[in-house]
XYZ file of C-alpha atoms in Angstrom:
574
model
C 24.490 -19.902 -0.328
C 26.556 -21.770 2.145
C 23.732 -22.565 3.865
C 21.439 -23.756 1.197
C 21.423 -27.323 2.184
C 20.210 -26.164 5.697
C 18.216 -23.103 4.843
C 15.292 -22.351 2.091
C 13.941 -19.122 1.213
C 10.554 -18.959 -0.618
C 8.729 -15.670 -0.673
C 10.888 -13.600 1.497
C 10.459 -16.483 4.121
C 13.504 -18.018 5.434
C 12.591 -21.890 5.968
C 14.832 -24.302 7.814
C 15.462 -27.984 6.203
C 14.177 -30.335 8.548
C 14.784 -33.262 7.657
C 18.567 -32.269 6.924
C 19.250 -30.928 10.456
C 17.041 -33.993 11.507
C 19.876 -36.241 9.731
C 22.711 -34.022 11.037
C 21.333 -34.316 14.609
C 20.261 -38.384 14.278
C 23.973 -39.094 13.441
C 25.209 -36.907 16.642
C 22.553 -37.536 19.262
C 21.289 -40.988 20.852
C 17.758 -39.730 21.276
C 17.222 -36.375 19.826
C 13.589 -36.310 20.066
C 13.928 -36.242 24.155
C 17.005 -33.641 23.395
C 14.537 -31.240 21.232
C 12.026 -31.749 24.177
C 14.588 -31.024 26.805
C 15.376 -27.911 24.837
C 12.088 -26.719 24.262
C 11.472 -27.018 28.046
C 14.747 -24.786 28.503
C 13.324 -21.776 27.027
C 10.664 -19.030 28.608
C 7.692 -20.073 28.133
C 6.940 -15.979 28.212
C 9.140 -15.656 25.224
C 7.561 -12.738 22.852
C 10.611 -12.498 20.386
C 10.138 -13.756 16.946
C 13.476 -15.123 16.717
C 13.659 -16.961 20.225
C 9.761 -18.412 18.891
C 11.196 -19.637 16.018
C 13.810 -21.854 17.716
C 11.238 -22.918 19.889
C 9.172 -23.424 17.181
C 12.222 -25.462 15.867
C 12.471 -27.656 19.006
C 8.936 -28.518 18.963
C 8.656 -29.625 15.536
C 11.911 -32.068 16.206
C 10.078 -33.474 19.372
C 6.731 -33.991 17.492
C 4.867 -32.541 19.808
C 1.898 -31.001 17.453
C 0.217 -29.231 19.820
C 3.206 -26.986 20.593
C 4.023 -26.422 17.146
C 0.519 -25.051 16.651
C 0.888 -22.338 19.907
C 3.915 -21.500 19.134
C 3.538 -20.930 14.626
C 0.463 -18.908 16.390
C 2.367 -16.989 18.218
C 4.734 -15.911 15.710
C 2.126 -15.192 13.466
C 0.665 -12.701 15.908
C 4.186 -11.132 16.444
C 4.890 -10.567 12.667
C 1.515 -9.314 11.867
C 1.951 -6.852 14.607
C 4.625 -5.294 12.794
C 3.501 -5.612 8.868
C 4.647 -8.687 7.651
C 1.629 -10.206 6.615
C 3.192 -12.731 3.948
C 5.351 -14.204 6.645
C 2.525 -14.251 9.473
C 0.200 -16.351 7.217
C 2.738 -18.455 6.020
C 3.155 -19.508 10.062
C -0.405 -19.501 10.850
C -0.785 -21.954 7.796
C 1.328 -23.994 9.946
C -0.668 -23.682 13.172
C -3.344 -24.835 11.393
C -1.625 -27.689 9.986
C -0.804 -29.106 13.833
C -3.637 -28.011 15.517
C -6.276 -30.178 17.277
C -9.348 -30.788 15.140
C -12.208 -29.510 14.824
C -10.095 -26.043 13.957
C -9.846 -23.881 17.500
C -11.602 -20.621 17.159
C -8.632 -18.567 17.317
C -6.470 -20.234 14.753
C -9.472 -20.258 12.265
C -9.867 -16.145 12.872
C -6.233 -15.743 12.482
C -5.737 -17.955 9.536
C -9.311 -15.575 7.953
C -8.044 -12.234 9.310
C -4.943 -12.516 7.464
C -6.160 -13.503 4.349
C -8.359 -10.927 4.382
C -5.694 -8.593 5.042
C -3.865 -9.866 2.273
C -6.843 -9.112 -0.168
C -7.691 -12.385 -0.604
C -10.947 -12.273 0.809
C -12.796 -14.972 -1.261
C -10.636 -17.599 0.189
C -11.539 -16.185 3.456
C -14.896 -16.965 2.880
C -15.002 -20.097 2.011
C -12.550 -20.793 4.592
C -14.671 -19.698 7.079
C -17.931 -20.681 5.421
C -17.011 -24.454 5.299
C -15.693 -24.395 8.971
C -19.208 -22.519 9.718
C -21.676 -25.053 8.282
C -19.215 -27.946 10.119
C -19.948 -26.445 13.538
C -23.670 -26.199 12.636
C -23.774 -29.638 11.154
C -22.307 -31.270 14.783
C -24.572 -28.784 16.602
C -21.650 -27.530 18.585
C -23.194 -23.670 19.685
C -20.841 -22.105 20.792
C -18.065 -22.571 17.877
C -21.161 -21.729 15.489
C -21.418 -18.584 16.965
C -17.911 -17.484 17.437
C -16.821 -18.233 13.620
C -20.008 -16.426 12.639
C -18.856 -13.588 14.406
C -15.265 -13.799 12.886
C -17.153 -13.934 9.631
C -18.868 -10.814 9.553
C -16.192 -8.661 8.289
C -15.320 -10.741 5.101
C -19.267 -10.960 4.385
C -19.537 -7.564 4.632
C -16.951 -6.647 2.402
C -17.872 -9.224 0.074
C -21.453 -7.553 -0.022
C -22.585 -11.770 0.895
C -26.094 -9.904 3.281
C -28.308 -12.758 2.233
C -26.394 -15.228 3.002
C -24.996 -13.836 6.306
C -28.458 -13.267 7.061
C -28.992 -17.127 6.450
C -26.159 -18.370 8.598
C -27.270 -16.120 11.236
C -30.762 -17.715 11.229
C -29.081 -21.625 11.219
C -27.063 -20.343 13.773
C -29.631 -18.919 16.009
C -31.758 -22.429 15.722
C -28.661 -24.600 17.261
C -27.481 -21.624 19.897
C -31.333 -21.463 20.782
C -30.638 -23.511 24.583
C -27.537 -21.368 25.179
C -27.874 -18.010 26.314
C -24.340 -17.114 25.710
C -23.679 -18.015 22.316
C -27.269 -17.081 21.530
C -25.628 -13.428 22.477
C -23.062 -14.024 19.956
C -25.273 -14.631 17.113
C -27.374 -11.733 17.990
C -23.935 -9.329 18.067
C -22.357 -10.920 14.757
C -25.836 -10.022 13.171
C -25.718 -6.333 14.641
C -22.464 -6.139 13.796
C -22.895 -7.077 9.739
C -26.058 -4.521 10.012
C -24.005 -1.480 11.432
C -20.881 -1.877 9.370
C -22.913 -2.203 6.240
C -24.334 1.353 6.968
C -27.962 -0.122 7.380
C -28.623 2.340 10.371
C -32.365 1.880 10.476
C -32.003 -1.989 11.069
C -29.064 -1.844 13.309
C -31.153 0.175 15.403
C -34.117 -1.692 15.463
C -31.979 -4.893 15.869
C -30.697 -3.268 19.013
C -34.126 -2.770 20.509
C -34.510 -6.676 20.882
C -31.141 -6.669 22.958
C -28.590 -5.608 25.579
C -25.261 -5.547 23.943
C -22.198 -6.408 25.746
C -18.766 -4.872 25.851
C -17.554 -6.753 22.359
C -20.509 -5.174 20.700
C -19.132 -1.893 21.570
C -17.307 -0.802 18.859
C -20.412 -1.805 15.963
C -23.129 0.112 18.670
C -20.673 3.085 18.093
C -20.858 2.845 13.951
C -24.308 2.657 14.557
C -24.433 5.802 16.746
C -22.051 7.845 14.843
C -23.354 7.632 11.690
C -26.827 9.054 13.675
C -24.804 11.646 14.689
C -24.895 10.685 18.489
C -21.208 11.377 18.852
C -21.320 11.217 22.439
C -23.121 7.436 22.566
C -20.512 6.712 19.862
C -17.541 7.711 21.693
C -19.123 5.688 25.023
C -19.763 2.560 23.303
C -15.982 2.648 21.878
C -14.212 3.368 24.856
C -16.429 0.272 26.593
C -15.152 -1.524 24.242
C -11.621 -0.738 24.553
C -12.156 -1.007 28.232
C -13.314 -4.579 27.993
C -10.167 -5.503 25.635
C -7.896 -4.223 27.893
C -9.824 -6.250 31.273
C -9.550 -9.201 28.732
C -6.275 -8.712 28.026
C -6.998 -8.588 24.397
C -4.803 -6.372 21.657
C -6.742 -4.075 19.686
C -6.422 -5.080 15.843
C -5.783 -2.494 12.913
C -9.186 -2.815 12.405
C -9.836 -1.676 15.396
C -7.797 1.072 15.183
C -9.118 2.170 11.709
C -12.653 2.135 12.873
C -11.925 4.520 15.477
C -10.196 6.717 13.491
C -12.714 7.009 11.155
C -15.851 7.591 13.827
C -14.010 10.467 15.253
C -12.926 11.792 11.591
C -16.838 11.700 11.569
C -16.950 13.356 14.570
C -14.478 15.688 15.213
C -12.878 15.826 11.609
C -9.499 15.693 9.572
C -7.542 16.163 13.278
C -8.591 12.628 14.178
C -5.880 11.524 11.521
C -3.171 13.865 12.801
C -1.834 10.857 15.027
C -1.352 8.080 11.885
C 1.975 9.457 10.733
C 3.707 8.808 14.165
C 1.697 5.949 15.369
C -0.081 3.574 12.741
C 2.906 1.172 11.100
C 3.549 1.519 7.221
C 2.268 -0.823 4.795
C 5.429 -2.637 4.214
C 5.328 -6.088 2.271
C 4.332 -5.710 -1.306
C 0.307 -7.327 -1.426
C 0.010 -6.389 2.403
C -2.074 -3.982 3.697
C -2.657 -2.591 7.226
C -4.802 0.326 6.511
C -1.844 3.229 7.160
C -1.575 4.502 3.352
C -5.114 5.493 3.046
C -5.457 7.323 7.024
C -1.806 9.209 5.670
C -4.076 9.580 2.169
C -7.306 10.810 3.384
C -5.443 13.342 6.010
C -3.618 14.982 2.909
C -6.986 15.573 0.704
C -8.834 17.000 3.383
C -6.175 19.368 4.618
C -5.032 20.750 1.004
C -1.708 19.079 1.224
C -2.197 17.840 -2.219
C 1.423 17.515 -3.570
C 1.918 15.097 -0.227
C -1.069 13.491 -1.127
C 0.610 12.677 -5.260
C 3.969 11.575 -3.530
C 1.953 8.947 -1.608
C -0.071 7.727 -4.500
C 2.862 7.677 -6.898
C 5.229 5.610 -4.249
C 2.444 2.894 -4.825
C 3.416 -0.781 -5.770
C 0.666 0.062 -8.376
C 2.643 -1.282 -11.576
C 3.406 -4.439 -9.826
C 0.556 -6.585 -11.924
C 0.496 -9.339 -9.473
C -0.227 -6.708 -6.523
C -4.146 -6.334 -6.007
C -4.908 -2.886 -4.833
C -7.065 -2.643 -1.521
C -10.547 -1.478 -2.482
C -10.218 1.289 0.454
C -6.955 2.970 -1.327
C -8.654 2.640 -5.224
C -11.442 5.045 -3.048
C -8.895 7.163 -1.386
C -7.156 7.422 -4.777
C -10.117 7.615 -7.176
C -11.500 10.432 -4.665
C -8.166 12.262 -4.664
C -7.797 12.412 -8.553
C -11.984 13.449 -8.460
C -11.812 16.515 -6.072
C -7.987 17.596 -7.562
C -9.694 16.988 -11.045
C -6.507 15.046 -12.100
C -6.435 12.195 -14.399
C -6.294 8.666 -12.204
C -2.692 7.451 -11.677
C -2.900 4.167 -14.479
C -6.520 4.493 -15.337
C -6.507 1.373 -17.203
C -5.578 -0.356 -14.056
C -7.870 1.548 -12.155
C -10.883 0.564 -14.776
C -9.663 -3.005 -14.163
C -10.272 -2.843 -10.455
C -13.762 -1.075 -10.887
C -14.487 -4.110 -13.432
C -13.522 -6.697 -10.976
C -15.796 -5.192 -8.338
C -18.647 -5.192 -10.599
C -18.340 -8.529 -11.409
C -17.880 -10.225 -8.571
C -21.150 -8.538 -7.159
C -19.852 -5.415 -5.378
C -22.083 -2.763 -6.219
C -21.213 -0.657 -2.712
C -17.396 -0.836 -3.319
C -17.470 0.147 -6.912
C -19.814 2.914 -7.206
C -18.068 5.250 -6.031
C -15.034 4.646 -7.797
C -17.154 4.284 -10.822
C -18.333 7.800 -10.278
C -15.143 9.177 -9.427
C -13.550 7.853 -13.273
C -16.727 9.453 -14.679
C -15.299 12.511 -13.533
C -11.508 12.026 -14.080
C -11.046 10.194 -17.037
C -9.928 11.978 -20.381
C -11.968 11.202 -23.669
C -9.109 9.031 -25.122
C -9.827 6.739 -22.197
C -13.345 7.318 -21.000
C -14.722 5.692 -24.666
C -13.380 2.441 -23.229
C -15.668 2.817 -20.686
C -19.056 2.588 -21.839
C -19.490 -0.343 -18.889
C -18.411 1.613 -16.459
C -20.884 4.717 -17.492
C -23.727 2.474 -17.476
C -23.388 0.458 -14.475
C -23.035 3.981 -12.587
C -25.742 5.067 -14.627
C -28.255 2.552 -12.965
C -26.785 2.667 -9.636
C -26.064 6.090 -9.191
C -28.651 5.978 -5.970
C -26.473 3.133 -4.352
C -25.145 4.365 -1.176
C -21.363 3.225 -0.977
C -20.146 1.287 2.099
C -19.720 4.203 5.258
C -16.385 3.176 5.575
C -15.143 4.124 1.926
C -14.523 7.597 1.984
C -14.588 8.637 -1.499
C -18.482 7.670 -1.581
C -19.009 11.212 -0.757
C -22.189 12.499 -2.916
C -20.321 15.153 -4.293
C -19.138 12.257 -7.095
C -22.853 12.256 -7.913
C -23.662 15.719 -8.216
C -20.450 16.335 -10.024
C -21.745 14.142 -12.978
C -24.885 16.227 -13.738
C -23.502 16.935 -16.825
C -23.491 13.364 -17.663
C -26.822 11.809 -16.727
C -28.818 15.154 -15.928
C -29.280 17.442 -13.044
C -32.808 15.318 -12.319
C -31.216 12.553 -12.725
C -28.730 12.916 -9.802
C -30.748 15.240 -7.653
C -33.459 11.616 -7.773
C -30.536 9.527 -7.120
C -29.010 11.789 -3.909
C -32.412 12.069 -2.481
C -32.801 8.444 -2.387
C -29.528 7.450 -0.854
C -29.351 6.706 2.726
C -28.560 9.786 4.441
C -25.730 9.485 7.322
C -26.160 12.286 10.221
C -22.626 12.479 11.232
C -21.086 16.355 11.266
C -18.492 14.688 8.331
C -21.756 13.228 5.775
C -24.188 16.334 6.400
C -21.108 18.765 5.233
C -20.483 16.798 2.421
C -24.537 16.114 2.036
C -24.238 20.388 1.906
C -21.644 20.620 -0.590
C -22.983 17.861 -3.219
C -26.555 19.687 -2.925
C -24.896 23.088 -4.103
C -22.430 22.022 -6.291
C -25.577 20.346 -8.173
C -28.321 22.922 -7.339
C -25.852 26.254 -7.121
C -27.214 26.679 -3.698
C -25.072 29.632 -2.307
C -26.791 28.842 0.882
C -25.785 25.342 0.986
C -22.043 26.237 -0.194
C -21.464 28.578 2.841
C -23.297 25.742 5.361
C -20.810 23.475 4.101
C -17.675 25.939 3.654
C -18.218 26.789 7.696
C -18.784 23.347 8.333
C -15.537 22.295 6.594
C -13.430 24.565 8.351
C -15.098 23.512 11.772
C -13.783 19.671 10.439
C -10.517 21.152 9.685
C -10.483 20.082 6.103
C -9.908 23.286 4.043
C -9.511 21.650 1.273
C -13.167 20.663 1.115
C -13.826 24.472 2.297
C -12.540 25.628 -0.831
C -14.245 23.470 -2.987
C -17.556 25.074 -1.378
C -16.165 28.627 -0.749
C -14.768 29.323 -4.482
C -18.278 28.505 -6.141
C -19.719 31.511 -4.172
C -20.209 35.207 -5.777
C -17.185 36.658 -3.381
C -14.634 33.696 -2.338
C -12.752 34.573 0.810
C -9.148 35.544 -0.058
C -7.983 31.815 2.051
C -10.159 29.757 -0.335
C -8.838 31.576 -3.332
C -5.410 31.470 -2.326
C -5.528 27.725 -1.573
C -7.442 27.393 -4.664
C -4.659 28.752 -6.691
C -2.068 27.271 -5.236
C -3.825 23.552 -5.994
C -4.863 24.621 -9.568
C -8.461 24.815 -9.055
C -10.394 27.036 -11.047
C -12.272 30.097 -9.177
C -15.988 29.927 -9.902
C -16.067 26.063 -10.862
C -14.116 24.355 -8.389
C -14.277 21.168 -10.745
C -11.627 21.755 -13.359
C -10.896 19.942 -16.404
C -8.468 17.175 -16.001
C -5.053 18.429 -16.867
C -2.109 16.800 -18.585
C -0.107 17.833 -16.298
C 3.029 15.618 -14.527
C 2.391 14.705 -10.751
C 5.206 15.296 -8.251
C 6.829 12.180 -8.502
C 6.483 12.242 -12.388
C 7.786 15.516 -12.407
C 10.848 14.797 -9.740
C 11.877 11.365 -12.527
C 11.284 13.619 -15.386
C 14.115 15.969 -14.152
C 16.842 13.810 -13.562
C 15.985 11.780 -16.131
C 16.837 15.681 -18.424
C 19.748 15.992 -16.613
C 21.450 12.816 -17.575
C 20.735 10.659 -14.553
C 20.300 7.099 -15.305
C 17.420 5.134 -13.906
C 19.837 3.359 -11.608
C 20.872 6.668 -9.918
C 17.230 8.220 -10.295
C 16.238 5.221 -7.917
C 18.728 5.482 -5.550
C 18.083 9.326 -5.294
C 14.291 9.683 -4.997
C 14.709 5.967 -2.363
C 12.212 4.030 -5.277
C 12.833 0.662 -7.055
C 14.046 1.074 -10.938
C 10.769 -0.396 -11.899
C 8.538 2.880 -10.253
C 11.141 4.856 -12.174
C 10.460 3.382 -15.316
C 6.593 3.540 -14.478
C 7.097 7.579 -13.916
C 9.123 8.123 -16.857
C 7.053 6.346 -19.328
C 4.180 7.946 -17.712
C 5.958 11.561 -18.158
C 7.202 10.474 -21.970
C 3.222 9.392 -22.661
C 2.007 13.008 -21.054
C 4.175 15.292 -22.435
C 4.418 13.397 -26.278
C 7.875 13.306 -25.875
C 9.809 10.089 -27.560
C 13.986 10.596 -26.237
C 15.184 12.283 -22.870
C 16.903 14.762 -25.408
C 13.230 15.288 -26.691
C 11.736 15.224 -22.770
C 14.784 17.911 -21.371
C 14.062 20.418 -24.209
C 10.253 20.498 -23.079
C 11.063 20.740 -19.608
C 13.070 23.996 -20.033
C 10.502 25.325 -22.090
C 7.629 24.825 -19.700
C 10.486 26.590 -17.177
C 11.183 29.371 -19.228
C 7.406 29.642 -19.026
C 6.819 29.677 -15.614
C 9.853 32.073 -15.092
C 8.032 34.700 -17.714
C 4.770 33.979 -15.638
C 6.217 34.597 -12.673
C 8.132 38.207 -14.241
């Protein structure tokens, strides 16, 4: 507070007051714009520290020298988005962008994009990039036509925007046509939007009218694994991450997520053993790096369920401002699905399966929408007579490859809903994806829906070859005789033998039930937080959720129910 003349903090982001140090240092220095420069000259021009970039960054801004204020707010954006802080990094990039040259350098425009995309706020993104797309067209400069259409291929995929990618690609191609180079580019970005979207079949073809170089490495490996050529996928990827590291160039969390999930494909659930140790933590409120649904996804698959609630129930999720990352609503809605638990807040979740559908993404949401078929109680599930019929005519849709919970199993798990036809016509026309990963699941949707004891034990062996028991059990427990591991595992999560799809139960989740118990023993919300390392507001989330679940009105009324459902087990267990 001492500071406050001198210092302003917005957002989490501490700001220096220019112009008040600029009137401090005008009333002590003859020519502090030379002083600021001679400073700025002082420092390493190697510097990779945050802090010693933000005094240059400092320096450069009292010198007026735009051009280094741009490198350098770069810079630190780089740094802080390295580790997490997402909020912070675009805040600086905003300012490299600000002071940089114009037209917009390449690499502040897919810095500035990135990060917003990263920050869920993809539509901005686009038009962002969009507008400085159709400028670089409009001036017929190639090359920075083809480089921002590459940088754009992510958001338009995720925004489901094919026809007009497709459309950009074919302006593009007409100014790039008298330079091989960025010609190349064009050709990659639209390879690239054609393997990521999961069209197989076209990515293939497209990559008979081409050579591919080492950037297109990591999209020719989506493209192979999903064939199930696992050893062409795992070449193409490590040429690619041979040619970042000759070009000196980091590999980005996307990066890093994409390979995790081709060899996941590949090799199975092991491919995520390394995330805990390795992959940073989702830190800022409204960031996202991709961590929480690797840590997620490893949990389902391996049967370590009550890990798996902890992680779900630690989420910002009742912070209404916070928009939830499409890729954790999967993970989340596909966890709740398979554990046949009711969604943590459904009406939220519902919300987020609405926005999807309106906004014209029919590959995000239908899996999710399946999923809440599945999950949601009757109480709630009459509110969602949208949701049942967009499903309903989409049920043949084939989610996005990189959205886990679009397993078919969703599908053939709603048979009771729309008819065994119905979803047996709607499997069979999905794209099929050849990886070992999609043909188990492929296995266990067609005898969950059929009864096909043959298919159950193709995918209970493949399962366990994937090391995801969990999914094991789901096919083992539906045969005549269950092996003694899936029953055992079965019991232990609460899944019924001979169904493997139980009802959803009213039931507390870990977290729920770890508030719940201090909350009977006296503890006050305060000291609940403190003890379980959670915010007072997730504790009042849990509780109400635990008052709402077990009809319970007082603590008085919620610690009497809680030692009889003890004195229950305890009889159970006699």
């Amino acid at each position: 507070m001492e500071l406050n003349d001198l210092v302003s903090v917005e957002d989490g982001i501490a700001a220096f007051r220019h112009a008040s140090i600029a009137d401090a240092t005008r009333s002590t220095v003859d020519d502090p714009v030379s002083s600021y420069r001679a400073l700025l000259e002082s420092f390493n021009p190697d510097e990779t520290r945050a802090v010693q970039l933000g005094a240059m960054l400092r320096c450069a801004r009292g010198a007026g020298d735009a051009a280094a204020v741009a490198a350098l707010a770069l810079r630190i954006s780089r740094v802080l988005s390295a580790a997490g802080m997402l909020n912070a990094a675009l805040h600086h990039v905003s300012l490299a962008v600000d002071h940089a040259e114009r037209p917009l350098p390449v690499e502040y425009a897919v810095e500035y994009a990135g990060l917003l995309q990263q920050l869920m706020r993809e539509n901005e993104a686009a038009l962002f990039l969009r507008g400085q797309i159709q400028h670089a067209i409009e001036k017929r400069d190639s090359r920075r036509s083809a480089a921002l259409l590459y940088a754009y291929v992510g958001v338009a995929v995720s925004l489901e925007l094919e026809t007009e990618f497709a459309a950009l690609c074919e302006r593009a191609a007409d100014v790039t046509r008298a330079d091989p180079d960025a010609s190349q580019i064009v050709w990659g970005a639209r390879l690239a939007a054609l393997a990521a979207a999961g069209r197989i079949d076209d990515a293939t073809k497209h990559l008979a009218g081409g050579v591919p170089r080492w950037n297109e490495g990591r999209y020719v490996a989506v493209a192979a694994a999903l064939r199930g050529d696992d050893d062409a996928a795992q070449r193409a990827f490590e040429r690619y991450t041979a040619g970042l590291n000759s070009q000196n160039a980091r590999s980005t969390t996307s990066d890093r997520a994409m390979s995790a999930h081709l060899r996941m494909f590949s090799v199975g659930n092991s491919a995520l053993d390394p995330v805990d140790a390795t992959w940073p933590a989702d830190g800022e409120t409204g960031s996202y790096t991709g961590g929480t649904v690797l840590r997620l996804l490893s949990r389902i698959n391996s049967g370590r369920w009550d890990e798996a609630d902890r992680i779900i129930s630690d989420l910002p999720l009742h912070h209404g401002d916070v928009e939830e990352p499409y890729a954790l609503l999967d993970a989340r809605l596909l966890f709740a699905g398979v554990a046949g638990r009711a969604p943590h807040m459904p009406e939220r979740s519902l919300s987020a399966i609405r926005r999807l559908v309106s906004t014209g993404r029919v590959r995000h949401a239908i899996a999710g929408a399946c999923w809440l078929l599945v999950t949601l109680d009757p109480a709630v599930l009459v509110r969602a007579a949208d949701i049942k019929a967009f499903a309903g005519d989409h049920l043949d849709v084939s989610p996005m490859p990189y959205l886990i919970g679009g397993i078919p199993l969703a599908v053939a798990r709603l048979s009771s809903v729309f008819g065994r036809e119905t979803c047996r016509e709607a499997l069979q026309r999905r794209p099929r994806y050849r990886s070992r990963w999609h043909v188990a699941h492929d296995a266990l949707a067609h005898g969950v829906l059929e009864g096909d004891h043959v298919a159950l034990r193709t995918a209970r062996d493949a399962f366990d070859a994937l090391g995801a028991p969990a999914f094991a059990m789901l096919a083992g427990i539906r045969l005549p005789v269950p092996r003694a591991a899936d029953a055992a595992l079965a019991q232990k999560l609460g899944i019924e033998i001979g169904r493997g799809a139980p009802t959803v139960a009213r039931t507390l989740t870990t977290r729920e039930q770890d508030v719940a118990e201090l909350a009977a023993g006296g503890s006050t919300n305060r000291e609940i937080a403190a003890r379980l390392a959670i915010t007072e507001r997730t504790v009042e989330a849990h509780l109400g959720a635990a008052f709402r679940k077990l009809s319970v009105r007082s603590r008085a009324e919620l610690a009497s129910v809680l030692l009889r459902r003890s004195g229950r087990v305890e009889t159970e267990r006699l």
